[in-house]
Amino acid sequence: ETLRKYPPLPNILRNVTKPYQVPGMNVTLEKDCRVLLPVYAIHHDPQIYPDPHQYDPDRFNPDQCAARHPMAFVPFGEGPRICI
């Protein structure tokens, strides 16, 4: 919960390696486009974490974790070059 409230990486920057059509939108991210993932904003989104400014370790019990999108908690990044 502390890493959700105070992520060590406030943002993650990624480069698009091939054209990507965003599902459900008329948007294509072209190769070499840069994408900023706002980790702090995701971790404080009340639609994902109700009462986001309240410290609540129970958010990370197995049932609640399973109900969330897997990318809703990424304090260290994600993918093959994750920082830890």
PDB file of C-alpha atoms in Angstrom:
ATOM      1  CA  GLU A   1       0.000   0.000   0.000  1.00  0.00           C
ATOM      2  CA  THR A   2       2.893   2.342   0.698  1.00  0.00           C
ATOM      3  CA  LEU A   3       4.217   1.736  -2.826  1.00  0.00           C
ATOM      4  CA  ARG A   4       0.783   2.541  -4.237  1.00  0.00           C
ATOM      5  CA  LYS A   5       0.565   5.827  -2.338  1.00  0.00           C
ATOM      6  CA  TYR A   6       4.210   6.788  -2.907  1.00  0.00           C
ATOM      7  CA  PRO A   7       5.477   5.014  -6.045  1.00  0.00           C
ATOM      8  CA  PRO A   8       9.248   5.263  -6.589  1.00  0.00           C
ATOM      9  CA  LEU A   9       8.565   5.896 -10.296  1.00  0.00           C
ATOM     10  CA  PRO A  10       5.885   8.589 -10.738  1.00  0.00           C
ATOM     11  CA  ASN A  11       5.843   7.950 -14.512  1.00  0.00           C
ATOM     12  CA  ILE A  12       7.036   5.293 -16.952  1.00  0.00           C
ATOM     13  CA  LEU A  13       8.164   6.214 -20.459  1.00  0.00           C
ATOM     14  CA  ARG A  14       7.963   3.627 -23.251  1.00  0.00           C
ATOM     15  CA  ASN A  15       8.748   3.694 -26.971  1.00  0.00           C
ATOM     16  CA  VAL A  16       6.338   2.020 -29.401  1.00  0.00           C
ATOM     17  CA  THR A  17       8.206  -0.678 -31.373  1.00  0.00           C
ATOM     18  CA  LYS A  18       5.546  -1.282 -34.040  1.00  0.00           C
ATOM     19  CA  PRO A  19       2.242   0.390 -34.982  1.00  0.00           C
ATOM     20  CA  TYR A  20      -0.447  -0.304 -32.392  1.00  0.00           C
ATOM     21  CA  GLN A  21      -4.194   0.242 -32.805  1.00  0.00           C
ATOM     22  CA  VAL A  22      -5.675   1.276 -29.451  1.00  0.00           C
ATOM     23  CA  PRO A  23      -8.666  -1.030 -28.782  1.00  0.00           C
ATOM     24  CA  GLY A  24     -12.037   0.707 -28.932  1.00  0.00           C
ATOM     25  CA  MET A  25     -10.570   3.962 -30.268  1.00  0.00           C
ATOM     26  CA  ASN A  26      -9.749   5.411 -33.656  1.00  0.00           C
ATOM     27  CA  VAL A  27      -6.122   5.926 -32.578  1.00  0.00           C
ATOM     28  CA  THR A  28      -2.962   4.293 -33.868  1.00  0.00           C
ATOM     29  CA  LEU A  29       0.332   4.707 -32.050  1.00  0.00           C
ATOM     30  CA  GLU A  30       3.050   4.762 -34.691  1.00  0.00           C
ATOM     31  CA  LYS A  31       6.472   3.129 -34.379  1.00  0.00           C
ATOM     32  CA  ASP A  32       8.924   5.244 -32.326  1.00  0.00           C
ATOM     33  CA  CYS A  33       6.074   7.148 -30.658  1.00  0.00           C
ATOM     34  CA  ARG A  34       6.735   7.782 -26.953  1.00  0.00           C
ATOM     35  CA  VAL A  35       4.061   6.866 -24.427  1.00  0.00           C
ATOM     36  CA  LEU A  36       3.993   8.198 -20.870  1.00  0.00           C
ATOM     37  CA  LEU A  37       2.278   6.010 -18.271  1.00  0.00           C
ATOM     38  CA  PRO A  38       1.293   8.164 -15.274  1.00  0.00           C
ATOM     39  CA  VAL A  39       1.912   5.691 -12.434  1.00  0.00           C
ATOM     40  CA  TYR A  40       1.084   8.179  -9.670  1.00  0.00           C
ATOM     41  CA  ALA A  41      -2.221   9.091 -11.350  1.00  0.00           C
ATOM     42  CA  ILE A  42      -3.165   5.434 -11.895  1.00  0.00           C
ATOM     43  CA  HIS A  43      -2.357   4.581  -8.272  1.00  0.00           C
ATOM     44  CA  HIS A  44      -4.554   7.481  -7.091  1.00  0.00           C
ATOM     45  CA  ASP A  45      -7.496   6.958  -9.468  1.00  0.00           C
ATOM     46  CA  PRO A  46     -10.661   6.628  -7.327  1.00  0.00           C
ATOM     47  CA  GLN A  47     -12.263   4.378  -9.971  1.00  0.00           C
ATOM     48  CA  ILE A  48      -9.489   1.844  -9.330  1.00  0.00           C
ATOM     49  CA  TYR A  49      -8.752   2.552  -5.656  1.00  0.00           C
ATOM     50  CA  PRO A  50     -11.738   4.009  -3.728  1.00  0.00           C
ATOM     51  CA  ASP A  51     -10.613   6.656  -1.206  1.00  0.00           C
ATOM     52  CA  PRO A  52      -7.163   6.701  -2.838  1.00  0.00           C
ATOM     53  CA  HIS A  53      -5.591   8.977  -0.209  1.00  0.00           C
ATOM     54  CA  GLN A  54      -6.540   6.638   2.638  1.00  0.00           C
ATOM     55  CA  TYR A  55      -3.917   4.086   3.694  1.00  0.00           C
ATOM     56  CA  ASP A  56      -5.606   0.674   3.434  1.00  0.00           C
ATOM     57  CA  PRO A  57      -3.381  -2.441   3.250  1.00  0.00           C
ATOM     58  CA  ASP A  58      -6.502  -4.580   2.713  1.00  0.00           C
ATOM     59  CA  ARG A  59      -6.551  -3.301  -0.891  1.00  0.00           C
ATOM     60  CA  PHE A  60      -3.914  -5.940  -1.537  1.00  0.00           C
ATOM     61  CA  ASN A  61      -5.707  -9.001  -0.238  1.00  0.00           C
ATOM     62  CA  PRO A  62      -5.911 -11.724  -2.926  1.00  0.00           C
ATOM     63  CA  ASP A  63      -9.578 -11.094  -3.811  1.00  0.00           C
ATOM     64  CA  GLN A  64      -9.118  -7.361  -4.359  1.00  0.00           C
ATOM     65  CA  CYS A  65      -5.923  -7.888  -6.344  1.00  0.00           C
ATOM     66  CA  ALA A  66      -7.648 -10.406  -8.609  1.00  0.00           C
ATOM     67  CA  ALA A  67     -10.505  -7.948  -9.260  1.00  0.00           C
ATOM     68  CA  ARG A  68      -8.149  -5.205 -10.542  1.00  0.00           C
ATOM     69  CA  HIS A  69      -6.516  -4.878 -13.936  1.00  0.00           C
ATOM     70  CA  PRO A  70      -2.963  -6.301 -13.726  1.00  0.00           C
ATOM     71  CA  MET A  71      -1.498  -2.939 -14.776  1.00  0.00           C
ATOM     72  CA  ALA A  72      -3.320  -1.000 -12.024  1.00  0.00           C
ATOM     73  CA  PHE A  73      -0.320  -1.469  -9.710  1.00  0.00           C
ATOM     74  CA  VAL A  74       3.102  -0.952 -11.298  1.00  0.00           C
ATOM     75  CA  PRO A  75       5.371   0.757  -8.743  1.00  0.00           C
ATOM     76  CA  PHE A  76       8.544  -0.587 -10.404  1.00  0.00           C
ATOM     77  CA  GLY A  77       7.412  -0.632 -14.023  1.00  0.00           C
ATOM     78  CA  GLU A  78       6.495  -3.692 -16.042  1.00  0.00           C
ATOM     79  CA  GLY A  79       7.876  -5.933 -18.754  1.00  0.00           C
ATOM     80  CA  PRO A  80      11.281  -7.481 -19.475  1.00  0.00           C
ATOM     81  CA  ARG A  81      13.175  -4.434 -18.163  1.00  0.00           C
ATOM     82  CA  ILE A  82      11.295  -4.015 -14.883  1.00  0.00           C
ATOM     83  CA  CYS A  83      13.616  -2.231 -12.459  1.00  0.00           C
ATOM     84  CA  ILE A  84      13.459  -4.920  -9.738  1.00  0.00           C
TER      85      ILE A  84
END
